[in-house]
Amino acid sequence: MTTPCALTDETLIALSLDAADDVLASLRLGVAKALDLGTVEGFDQAIVHLAGLLRGKAALSDQAAVKAALEVLDVEWKTTTAKQRKGLIARALEAAGRRTRTVPATLQPVFDKAATEVVRGGRDGVRRGQRLTIAMEFNAIDKRILRHLRTSHLFSVRDEYGRRHEAFGKTARQLVAEGLEQGLGRDDIATTLASAAEGVLGAKGSAYWEVLAGSFVAQGRSFAQLSAYAEARIERYRIEAILDERTTEVCRFLDGKTFAVSSGLHHFERLEADPEHLTDLAPWVRERLVDGRKELFVEHHNERLAVAEVLRSGFGTREDRGEFGKTLSERELVDLGISFPPFHGLCRSSTVAEV
C-alpha cells in the first residue's frame, strides 16, 4: 500500500525562509557582488537575493490581480443563480489575468542579469575551488547556457500564474457555495474570498519565488560546471551533497555518485531544445511511503517510477548518507534526467570534477 510521505523539501523550504530574513537584514548587495557560488553562504545568499528581486518585481501585479478579482466578486450572492455565479468567477479570473499577463516580461531583465552572474559564478567557483585550467571568458557552451537560463524559467512563471488562477477559481466556487449553504451574507463571503485571493492569487506566505530562484541558481551553476569540465577535458564528475541535518534523502542517495560529462551535456541539450517542459525532462525526486518504508520516486509521463528505497535513513544527522536499496543504475538515472543538481526544491548539492 502506498501513502503520502511528508517531503523533506518542505522542511528545507521552511528552514530557508526562516533564515531569509536574517540574510536580507545583513545583505544589501547587488546580484554581482552577492554571487560566490563556490561557498555554501554565497550560494544561499544568491538565492535569497534573486528571490527578493523577483518577488519585488511581481508584487504590484499580484496586488492588482487580487484587487481586480475581488471587485468583480463583491456582489450580493444570495440573489444570483448558479449560472450567474459561474460567470462572475470567470470574469474575476479574466480580470486577474489581465493584471498578471505582463509579469514574465517584467521579470525578463532580472533573469538576464542573473544568468550572466550565475554562469560567471559557476565558472569562477570551478576555477578557484577545483583549480581547473579554463579561460576567463565565456565559451560557446556558456553562451548557449545564458540564452537557455534567460528564457526557460519564464515558462515556469507563466505556468505558475496559470495554476494560481485555476486554483483560485476552484476555491472561489467552493467558498461561495459553502457560504450560501451556511446562510452567510455578502460581507462574510467577501471576507473569505479576500483571504483566499491573498493566499492563492497573491501567493501570500508562499515560497514560490525562493524555490524558483533556487532552481535558477542551482541549474545555472551545474550547467556552468559541466561546460567548464568539458573545456578542461574532464571526463567524469561527482555529485557532492552537503551532509548536514537539512540534507534530503535524495541528496544523501546521490552523494558520491559519478556521471560522464558528455551525458550531462547531452542532458543540457535536451533541456535547451525543449525549455517549456523542464519538469518532464528533469523531474525533481520526491518521497513516499510504500509498505511503511520510504521510497524515492519521480513523476515520469504520468507514472511514478521508483529511484531507490531508503533502508536506513540518515536524515537529521551529519556526515551520514544512510543506506539504500533497489537503486537505479547510472544509465537509468541519466535517462530519467537525474544526473546533476537541482534534484529537489532548494537543492544545495553541487558537482566536483573527477581527476
mmCIF file of C-alpha atoms in Angstrom:
data_model
loop_
_atom_site.group_PDB
_atom_site.id
_atom_site.type_symbol
_atom_site.label_atom_id
_atom_site.label_comp_id
_atom_site.label_asym_id
_atom_site.label_seq_id
_atom_site.Cartn_x
_atom_site.Cartn_y
_atom_site.Cartn_z
ATOM 1 C CA MET A 1 0.000 0.000 0.000
ATOM 2 C CA THR A 2 1.276 3.468 -0.917
ATOM 3 C CA THR A 3 0.634 6.524 1.262
ATOM 4 C CA PRO A 4 1.893 10.108 1.032
ATOM 5 C CA CYS A 5 5.020 10.971 2.962
ATOM 6 C CA ALA A 6 5.869 14.402 4.322
ATOM 7 C CA LEU A 7 8.518 15.738 1.973
ATOM 8 C CA THR A 8 11.819 16.811 3.417
ATOM 9 C CA ASP A 9 11.685 19.549 0.746
ATOM 10 C CA GLU A 10 9.019 21.254 2.862
ATOM 11 C CA THR A 11 11.234 21.197 5.929
ATOM 12 C CA LEU A 12 14.097 22.596 3.886
ATOM 13 C CA ILE A 13 11.928 25.378 2.465
ATOM 14 C CA ALA A 14 10.682 26.325 5.919
ATOM 15 C CA LEU A 15 14.221 26.476 7.289
ATOM 16 C CA SER A 16 15.377 28.539 4.321
ATOM 17 C CA LEU A 17 12.521 31.014 4.724
ATOM 18 C CA ASP A 18 13.331 31.403 8.419
ATOM 19 C CA ALA A 19 16.929 32.179 7.507
ATOM 20 C CA ALA A 20 15.994 34.507 4.646
ATOM 21 C CA ASP A 21 15.085 37.443 6.896
ATOM 22 C CA ASP A 22 18.440 37.226 8.665
ATOM 23 C CA VAL A 23 20.300 37.083 5.362
ATOM 24 C CA LEU A 24 18.382 40.015 3.896
ATOM 25 C CA ALA A 25 18.952 42.041 7.033
ATOM 26 C CA SER A 26 22.703 41.769 6.563
ATOM 27 C CA LEU A 27 22.824 41.592 2.772
ATOM 28 C CA ARG A 28 22.223 44.734 0.739
ATOM 29 C CA LEU A 29 24.422 43.948 -2.263
ATOM 30 C CA GLY A 30 23.756 43.767 -5.966
ATOM 31 C CA VAL A 31 23.482 40.401 -7.669
ATOM 32 C CA ALA A 32 27.026 40.568 -8.989
ATOM 33 C CA LYS A 33 28.502 41.198 -5.533
ATOM 34 C CA ALA A 34 26.329 38.551 -3.866
ATOM 35 C CA LEU A 35 27.434 35.673 -6.050
ATOM 36 C CA ASP A 36 30.137 33.420 -4.715
ATOM 37 C CA LEU A 37 28.758 30.070 -5.785
ATOM 38 C CA GLY A 38 31.796 28.195 -4.553
ATOM 39 C CA THR A 39 30.672 28.552 -0.923
ATOM 40 C CA VAL A 40 27.503 27.483 0.866
ATOM 41 C CA GLU A 41 26.967 31.003 2.205
ATOM 42 C CA GLY A 42 27.403 32.624 -1.200
ATOM 43 C CA PHE A 43 25.070 30.125 -2.846
ATOM 44 C CA ASP A 44 22.356 30.706 -0.221
ATOM 45 C CA GLN A 45 22.742 34.489 -0.419
ATOM 46 C CA ALA A 46 22.428 34.440 -4.205
ATOM 47 C CA ILE A 47 19.125 32.559 -3.950
ATOM 48 C CA VAL A 48 17.695 34.835 -1.262
ATOM 49 C CA HIS A 49 18.683 37.963 -3.176
ATOM 50 C CA LEU A 50 17.312 36.752 -6.506
ATOM 51 C CA ALA A 51 14.059 35.647 -4.862
ATOM 52 C CA GLY A 52 13.695 39.100 -3.334
ATOM 53 C CA LEU A 53 14.191 40.772 -6.705
ATOM 54 C CA LEU A 54 11.650 38.521 -8.423
ATOM 55 C CA ARG A 55 9.058 38.900 -5.673
ATOM 56 C CA GLY A 56 9.505 42.674 -5.652
ATOM 57 C CA LYS A 57 9.057 42.961 -9.417
ATOM 58 C CA ALA A 58 5.894 40.821 -9.363
ATOM 59 C CA ALA A 59 4.333 42.344 -6.242
ATOM 60 C CA LEU A 60 2.413 45.209 -7.863
ATOM 61 C CA SER A 61 0.887 42.913 -10.477
ATOM 62 C CA ASP A 62 -0.050 40.361 -7.824
ATOM 63 C CA GLN A 63 -1.726 43.016 -5.688
ATOM 64 C CA ALA A 64 -3.554 44.419 -8.708
ATOM 65 C CA ALA A 65 -4.781 40.929 -9.620
ATOM 66 C CA VAL A 66 -6.190 40.386 -6.128
ATOM 67 C CA LYS A 67 -7.932 43.765 -6.171
ATOM 68 C CA ALA A 68 -9.378 43.261 -9.662
ATOM 69 C CA ALA A 69 -10.748 39.817 -8.838
ATOM 70 C CA LEU A 70 -12.334 40.943 -5.574
ATOM 71 C CA GLU A 71 -14.008 43.930 -7.219
ATOM 72 C CA VAL A 72 -15.826 41.570 -9.580
ATOM 73 C CA LEU A 73 -16.748 39.197 -6.758
ATOM 74 C CA ASP A 74 -18.151 41.863 -4.437
ATOM 75 C CA VAL A 75 -21.839 41.087 -5.083
ATOM 76 C CA GLU A 76 -24.960 40.009 -3.240
ATOM 77 C CA TRP A 77 -24.511 36.280 -3.810
ATOM 78 C CA LYS A 78 -27.917 35.348 -2.396
ATOM 79 C CA THR A 79 -29.640 36.945 -5.382
ATOM 80 C CA THR A 80 -27.537 35.153 -8.031
ATOM 81 C CA THR A 81 -28.245 31.981 -9.963
ATOM 82 C CA ALA A 82 -25.751 29.146 -10.399
ATOM 83 C CA LYS A 83 -25.098 30.320 -13.965
ATOM 84 C CA GLN A 84 -24.504 33.891 -12.825
ATOM 85 C CA ARG A 85 -22.111 32.742 -10.102
ATOM 86 C CA LYS A 86 -20.118 30.749 -12.636
ATOM 87 C CA GLY A 87 -19.941 33.787 -14.912
ATOM 88 C CA LEU A 88 -18.849 36.124 -12.118
ATOM 89 C CA ILE A 89 -15.978 33.874 -11.103
ATOM 90 C CA ALA A 90 -14.904 33.522 -14.739
ATOM 91 C CA ARG A 91 -14.917 37.324 -15.090
ATOM 92 C CA ALA A 92 -12.891 37.660 -11.899
ATOM 93 C CA LEU A 93 -10.241 35.307 -13.256
ATOM 94 C CA GLU A 94 -10.117 37.223 -16.533
ATOM 95 C CA ALA A 95 -9.671 40.489 -14.639
ATOM 96 C CA ALA A 96 -6.863 38.995 -12.549
ATOM 97 C CA GLY A 97 -5.218 37.544 -15.639
ATOM 98 C CA ARG A 98 -5.080 40.938 -17.328
ATOM 99 C CA ARG A 99 -3.093 42.285 -14.352
ATOM 100 C CA THR A 100 -0.527 39.481 -14.308
ATOM 101 C CA ARG A 101 -0.128 38.939 -18.047
ATOM 102 C CA THR A 102 2.987 41.110 -18.180
ATOM 103 C CA VAL A 103 4.777 39.553 -15.193
ATOM 104 C CA PRO A 104 7.102 37.350 -17.316
ATOM 105 C CA ALA A 105 8.180 40.368 -19.379
ATOM 106 C CA THR A 106 8.695 42.361 -16.175
ATOM 107 C CA LEU A 107 10.979 39.652 -14.807
ATOM 108 C CA GLN A 108 12.994 39.246 -18.017
ATOM 109 C CA PRO A 109 15.650 41.877 -17.128
ATOM 110 C CA VAL A 110 16.172 40.245 -13.722
ATOM 111 C CA PHE A 111 16.760 36.843 -15.301
ATOM 112 C CA ASP A 112 19.008 38.392 -17.973
ATOM 113 C CA LYS A 113 21.382 39.865 -15.413
ATOM 114 C CA ALA A 114 21.198 36.913 -13.042
ATOM 115 C CA ALA A 115 22.022 34.428 -15.820
ATOM 116 C CA THR A 116 25.303 36.175 -16.575
ATOM 117 C CA GLU A 117 26.276 36.345 -12.917
ATOM 118 C CA VAL A 118 25.312 32.733 -12.164
ATOM 119 C CA VAL A 119 27.296 31.335 -15.091
ATOM 120 C CA ARG A 120 30.261 33.533 -14.212
ATOM 121 C CA GLY A 121 29.966 32.462 -10.572
ATOM 122 C CA GLY A 122 29.838 28.795 -11.578
ATOM 123 C CA ARG A 123 32.962 29.118 -13.718
ATOM 124 C CA ASP A 124 34.832 31.121 -11.087
ATOM 125 C CA GLY A 125 33.980 28.549 -8.434
ATOM 126 C CA VAL A 126 35.393 25.742 -10.566
ATOM 127 C CA ARG A 127 38.497 27.723 -11.488
ATOM 128 C CA ARG A 128 39.324 28.730 -7.930
ATOM 129 C CA GLY A 129 37.872 25.900 -5.868
ATOM 130 C CA GLN A 130 38.799 22.985 -8.136
ATOM 131 C CA ARG A 131 41.857 24.601 -9.759
ATOM 132 C CA LEU A 132 40.812 23.710 -13.286
ATOM 133 C CA THR A 133 42.576 25.405 -16.158
ATOM 134 C CA ILE A 134 39.845 27.224 -18.074
ATOM 135 C CA ALA A 135 39.648 30.596 -19.790
ATOM 136 C CA MET A 136 38.302 33.702 -18.088
ATOM 137 C CA GLU A 137 35.890 34.358 -20.953
ATOM 138 C CA PHE A 138 32.635 32.512 -21.633
ATOM 139 C CA ASN A 139 32.966 29.697 -24.158
ATOM 140 C CA ALA A 140 30.426 28.689 -26.814
ATOM 141 C CA ILE A 141 28.523 26.372 -24.462
ATOM 142 C CA ASP A 142 28.363 29.092 -21.800
ATOM 143 C CA LYS A 143 26.698 31.435 -24.271
ATOM 144 C CA ARG A 144 24.071 28.785 -25.026
ATOM 145 C CA ILE A 145 23.546 28.308 -21.294
ATOM 146 C CA LEU A 146 22.952 32.048 -20.920
ATOM 147 C CA ARG A 147 20.272 32.017 -23.614
ATOM 148 C CA HIS A 148 18.605 28.998 -22.034
ATOM 149 C CA LEU A 149 18.614 30.398 -18.493
ATOM 150 C CA ARG A 150 17.250 33.755 -19.629
ATOM 151 C CA THR A 151 14.129 32.193 -21.129
ATOM 152 C CA SER A 152 13.447 28.756 -19.616
ATOM 153 C CA HIS A 153 12.345 29.944 -16.178
ATOM 154 C CA LEU A 154 9.925 32.439 -17.716
ATOM 155 C CA PHE A 155 7.857 29.448 -18.838
ATOM 156 C CA SER A 156 7.759 28.324 -15.220
ATOM 157 C CA VAL A 157 6.456 31.755 -14.190
ATOM 158 C CA ARG A 158 3.791 31.677 -16.893
ATOM 159 C CA ASP A 159 2.659 28.212 -15.808
ATOM 160 C CA GLU A 160 2.654 29.232 -12.138
ATOM 161 C CA TYR A 161 0.223 32.067 -12.775
ATOM 162 C CA GLY A 162 -1.980 29.727 -14.756
ATOM 163 C CA ARG A 163 -2.032 27.333 -11.793
ATOM 164 C CA ARG A 164 -2.793 30.159 -9.376
ATOM 165 C CA HIS A 165 -5.778 31.338 -11.398
ATOM 166 C CA GLU A 166 -7.117 27.821 -11.828
ATOM 167 C CA ALA A 167 -6.733 27.137 -8.107
ATOM 168 C CA PHE A 168 -8.446 30.375 -7.124
ATOM 169 C CA GLY A 169 -11.351 29.663 -9.459
ATOM 170 C CA LYS A 170 -11.877 26.294 -7.807
ATOM 171 C CA THR A 171 -11.542 27.770 -4.313
ATOM 172 C CA ALA A 172 -13.889 30.672 -5.068
ATOM 173 C CA ARG A 173 -16.608 28.356 -6.347
ATOM 174 C CA GLN A 174 -16.302 26.235 -3.223
ATOM 175 C CA LEU A 175 -16.318 29.208 -0.825
ATOM 176 C CA VAL A 176 -19.347 30.822 -2.432
ATOM 177 C CA ALA A 177 -21.278 27.544 -2.417
ATOM 178 C CA GLU A 178 -20.390 26.862 1.219
ATOM 179 C CA GLY A 179 -21.186 30.436 2.229
ATOM 180 C CA LEU A 180 -24.631 30.294 0.684
ATOM 181 C CA GLU A 181 -25.291 26.917 2.249
ATOM 182 C CA GLN A 182 -24.360 28.340 5.664
ATOM 183 C CA GLY A 183 -26.527 31.404 5.122
ATOM 184 C CA LEU A 184 -23.607 33.848 5.123
ATOM 185 C CA GLY A 185 -24.161 37.381 3.896
ATOM 186 C CA ARG A 186 -22.300 39.418 1.301
ATOM 187 C CA ASP A 187 -19.689 40.777 3.720
ATOM 188 C CA ASP A 188 -18.846 37.405 5.252
ATOM 189 C CA ILE A 189 -18.436 35.752 1.855
ATOM 190 C CA ALA A 190 -16.350 38.716 0.699
ATOM 191 C CA THR A 191 -14.040 38.247 3.679
ATOM 192 C CA THR A 192 -13.440 34.576 2.919
ATOM 193 C CA LEU A 193 -12.870 35.347 -0.773
ATOM 194 C CA ALA A 194 -10.413 38.124 0.096
ATOM 195 C CA SER A 195 -8.391 35.782 2.298
ATOM 196 C CA ALA A 196 -8.336 33.154 -0.448
ATOM 197 C CA ALA A 197 -7.346 35.690 -3.102
ATOM 198 C CA GLU A 198 -4.434 36.948 -0.999
ATOM 199 C CA GLY A 199 -3.234 33.405 -0.398
ATOM 200 C CA VAL A 200 -3.721 31.996 -3.895
ATOM 201 C CA LEU A 201 -3.575 34.872 -6.400
ATOM 202 C CA GLY A 202 -1.236 36.937 -4.249
ATOM 203 C CA ALA A 203 0.745 33.880 -3.095
ATOM 204 C CA LYS A 204 0.906 35.342 0.421
ATOM 205 C CA GLY A 205 3.217 33.233 2.566
ATOM 206 C CA SER A 206 4.306 31.163 -0.448
ATOM 207 C CA ALA A 207 7.897 30.033 -1.003
ATOM 208 C CA TYR A 208 7.421 30.055 -4.786
ATOM 209 C CA TRP A 209 9.992 32.754 -5.526
ATOM 210 C CA GLU A 210 12.581 31.096 -3.264
ATOM 211 C CA VAL A 211 12.054 27.754 -4.990
ATOM 212 C CA LEU A 212 12.218 29.352 -8.456
ATOM 213 C CA ALA A 213 15.368 31.298 -7.590
ATOM 214 C CA GLY A 214 16.902 28.166 -6.088
ATOM 215 C CA SER A 215 16.207 26.227 -9.270
ATOM 216 C CA PHE A 216 17.655 29.020 -11.420
ATOM 217 C CA VAL A 217 20.869 29.384 -9.427
ATOM 218 C CA ALA A 218 21.433 25.647 -8.899
ATOM 219 C CA GLN A 219 20.722 24.748 -12.510
ATOM 220 C CA GLY A 220 22.848 27.601 -13.834
ATOM 221 C CA ARG A 221 25.743 26.613 -11.593
ATOM 222 C CA SER A 222 25.500 22.977 -12.712
ATOM 223 C CA PHE A 223 25.406 23.940 -16.388
ATOM 224 C CA ALA A 224 28.418 26.229 -15.949
ATOM 225 C CA GLN A 225 30.337 23.497 -14.136
ATOM 226 C CA LEU A 226 29.626 20.975 -16.896
ATOM 227 C CA SER A 227 30.797 23.466 -19.510
ATOM 228 C CA ALA A 228 33.981 24.106 -17.534
ATOM 229 C CA TYR A 229 34.641 20.374 -17.134
ATOM 230 C CA ALA A 230 34.320 19.879 -20.881
ATOM 231 C CA GLU A 231 36.655 22.816 -21.518
ATOM 232 C CA ALA A 232 39.217 21.327 -19.107
ATOM 233 C CA ARG A 233 38.824 17.900 -20.762
ATOM 234 C CA ILE A 234 37.409 16.316 -17.611
ATOM 235 C CA GLU A 235 35.547 13.098 -18.441
ATOM 236 C CA ARG A 236 33.554 12.477 -15.259
ATOM 237 C CA TYR A 237 32.159 14.460 -12.346
ATOM 238 C CA ARG A 238 30.901 13.546 -8.880
ATOM 239 C CA ILE A 239 27.802 14.688 -7.019
ATOM 240 C CA GLU A 240 28.731 16.390 -3.763
ATOM 241 C CA ALA A 241 25.970 16.882 -1.191
ATOM 242 C CA ILE A 242 26.185 18.963 1.967
ATOM 243 C CA LEU A 243 25.658 16.261 4.572
ATOM 244 C CA ASP A 244 24.070 18.124 7.453
ATOM 245 C CA GLU A 245 20.784 17.883 9.352
ATOM 246 C CA ARG A 246 18.830 19.520 6.493
ATOM 247 C CA THR A 247 20.049 17.244 3.705
ATOM 248 C CA THR A 248 17.256 15.361 1.954
ATOM 249 C CA GLU A 249 17.205 11.616 1.378
ATOM 250 C CA VAL A 250 17.679 12.057 -2.372
ATOM 251 C CA CYS A 251 20.842 14.135 -1.964
ATOM 252 C CA ARG A 252 22.198 11.591 0.526
ATOM 253 C CA PHE A 253 21.444 8.863 -2.012
ATOM 254 C CA LEU A 254 23.155 10.684 -4.892
ATOM 255 C CA ASP A 255 26.140 11.945 -2.891
ATOM 256 C CA GLY A 256 29.332 10.441 -4.301
ATOM 257 C CA LYS A 257 27.767 9.064 -7.484
ATOM 258 C CA THR A 258 29.657 9.848 -10.673
ATOM 259 C CA PHE A 259 28.428 10.640 -14.162
ATOM 260 C CA ALA A 260 30.004 11.249 -17.555
ATOM 261 C CA VAL A 261 30.419 14.904 -18.514
ATOM 262 C CA SER A 262 29.229 14.005 -22.007
ATOM 263 C CA SER A 263 25.975 12.629 -20.546
ATOM 264 C CA GLY A 264 25.455 15.801 -18.539
ATOM 265 C CA LEU A 265 25.964 17.997 -21.591
ATOM 266 C CA HIS A 266 23.634 15.816 -23.641
ATOM 267 C CA HIS A 267 21.000 16.295 -20.938
ATOM 268 C CA PHE A 268 21.523 20.064 -21.141
ATOM 269 C CA GLU A 269 20.974 19.897 -24.898
ATOM 270 C CA ARG A 270 17.648 18.115 -24.328
ATOM 271 C CA LEU A 271 16.556 20.844 -21.915
ATOM 272 C CA GLU A 272 17.800 23.531 -24.279
ATOM 273 C CA ALA A 273 15.735 22.077 -27.124
ATOM 274 C CA ASP A 274 12.508 21.932 -25.093
ATOM 275 C CA PRO A 275 12.579 24.626 -22.382
ATOM 276 C CA GLU A 276 8.811 24.537 -21.848
ATOM 277 C CA HIS A 277 8.956 21.009 -20.412
ATOM 278 C CA LEU A 278 11.742 21.215 -17.846
ATOM 279 C CA THR A 279 9.707 19.401 -15.205
ATOM 280 C CA ASP A 280 9.260 16.428 -17.532
ATOM 281 C CA LEU A 281 12.876 16.287 -18.711
ATOM 282 C CA ALA A 282 14.457 16.998 -15.315
ATOM 283 C CA PRO A 283 11.887 15.926 -12.703
ATOM 284 C CA TRP A 284 12.507 16.563 -9.041
ATOM 285 C CA VAL A 285 12.793 13.493 -6.845
ATOM 286 C CA ARG A 286 10.126 13.090 -4.166
ATOM 287 C CA GLU A 287 9.410 10.741 -1.290
ATOM 288 C CA ARG A 288 6.516 8.481 -0.398
ATOM 289 C CA LEU A 289 5.830 5.620 1.979
ATOM 290 C CA VAL A 290 5.440 2.180 0.436
ATOM 291 C CA ASP A 291 4.513 -0.554 2.915
ATOM 292 C CA GLY A 292 5.939 1.536 5.737
ATOM 293 C CA ARG A 293 9.265 2.267 4.044
ATOM 294 C CA LYS A 294 10.457 5.471 2.355
ATOM 295 C CA GLU A 295 10.804 5.309 -1.402
ATOM 296 C CA LEU A 296 12.361 7.937 -3.654
ATOM 297 C CA PHE A 297 10.472 8.404 -6.918
ATOM 298 C CA VAL A 298 9.869 10.720 -9.870
ATOM 299 C CA GLU A 299 6.804 11.509 -11.937
ATOM 300 C CA HIS A 300 7.590 10.401 -15.487
ATOM 301 C CA HIS A 301 4.957 10.542 -18.237
ATOM 302 C CA ASN A 302 2.144 10.448 -15.650
ATOM 303 C CA GLU A 303 3.728 7.430 -13.973
ATOM 304 C CA ARG A 304 5.559 7.186 -10.663
ATOM 305 C CA LEU A 305 8.919 5.498 -11.118
ATOM 306 C CA ALA A 306 10.941 4.330 -8.112
ATOM 307 C CA VAL A 307 14.519 5.621 -7.906
ATOM 308 C CA ALA A 308 15.650 3.978 -4.659
ATOM 309 C CA GLU A 309 14.386 2.567 -1.383
ATOM 310 C CA VAL A 310 15.602 4.008 1.921
ATOM 311 C CA LEU A 311 16.836 1.075 4.003
ATOM 312 C CA ARG A 312 18.310 3.242 6.752
ATOM 313 C CA SER A 313 17.710 6.980 6.901
ATOM 314 C CA GLY A 314 20.495 9.436 7.621
ATOM 315 C CA PHE A 315 18.119 12.410 7.636
ATOM 316 C CA GLY A 316 18.649 14.759 10.561
ATOM 317 C CA THR A 317 22.289 13.747 11.021
ATOM 318 C CA ARG A 318 25.659 14.968 9.748
ATOM 319 C CA GLU A 319 28.073 13.070 7.501
ATOM 320 C CA ASP A 320 25.759 10.065 7.155
ATOM 321 C CA ARG A 321 24.360 9.145 3.751
ATOM 322 C CA GLY A 322 22.153 6.409 5.108
ATOM 323 C CA GLU A 323 21.633 3.143 3.240
ATOM 324 C CA PHE A 324 19.614 2.487 0.104
ATOM 325 C CA GLY A 325 18.366 -0.483 -1.873
ATOM 326 C CA LYS A 326 16.637 -1.203 -5.191
ATOM 327 C CA THR A 327 18.648 1.613 -6.740
ATOM 328 C CA LEU A 328 18.744 2.618 -10.385
ATOM 329 C CA SER A 329 21.920 2.388 -12.444
ATOM 330 C CA GLU A 330 23.849 5.397 -13.742
ATOM 331 C CA ARG A 331 22.294 4.918 -17.173
ATOM 332 C CA GLU A 332 18.793 4.709 -15.735
ATOM 333 C CA LEU A 333 19.312 7.838 -13.651
ATOM 334 C CA VAL A 334 20.618 9.729 -16.678
ATOM 335 C CA ASP A 335 17.666 8.604 -18.794
ATOM 336 C CA LEU A 336 15.276 9.966 -16.154
ATOM 337 C CA GLY A 337 17.076 13.309 -16.056
ATOM 338 C CA ILE A 338 18.682 12.776 -12.642
ATOM 339 C CA SER A 339 22.354 13.469 -13.232
ATOM 340 C CA PHE A 340 23.112 16.953 -11.872
ATOM 341 C CA PRO A 341 21.530 19.368 -9.356
ATOM 342 C CA PRO A 342 18.972 20.565 -8.546
ATOM 343 C CA PHE A 343 17.310 17.310 -7.516
ATOM 344 C CA HIS A 344 14.512 18.948 -5.495
ATOM 345 C CA GLY A 345 13.286 22.351 -4.352
ATOM 346 C CA LEU A 346 16.097 24.445 -2.819
ATOM 347 C CA CYS A 347 18.655 21.726 -3.508
ATOM 348 C CA ARG A 348 22.146 22.647 -2.267
ATOM 349 C CA SER A 349 24.098 19.798 -3.874
ATOM 350 C CA SER A 350 26.869 20.608 -6.321
ATOM 351 C CA THR A 351 29.372 18.749 -8.510
ATOM 352 C CA VAL A 352 33.146 18.298 -8.498
ATOM 353 C CA ALA A 353 35.448 17.074 -11.230
ATOM 354 C CA GLU A 354 36.789 13.527 -11.036
ATOM 355 C CA VAL A 355 40.515 13.942 -11.690
#
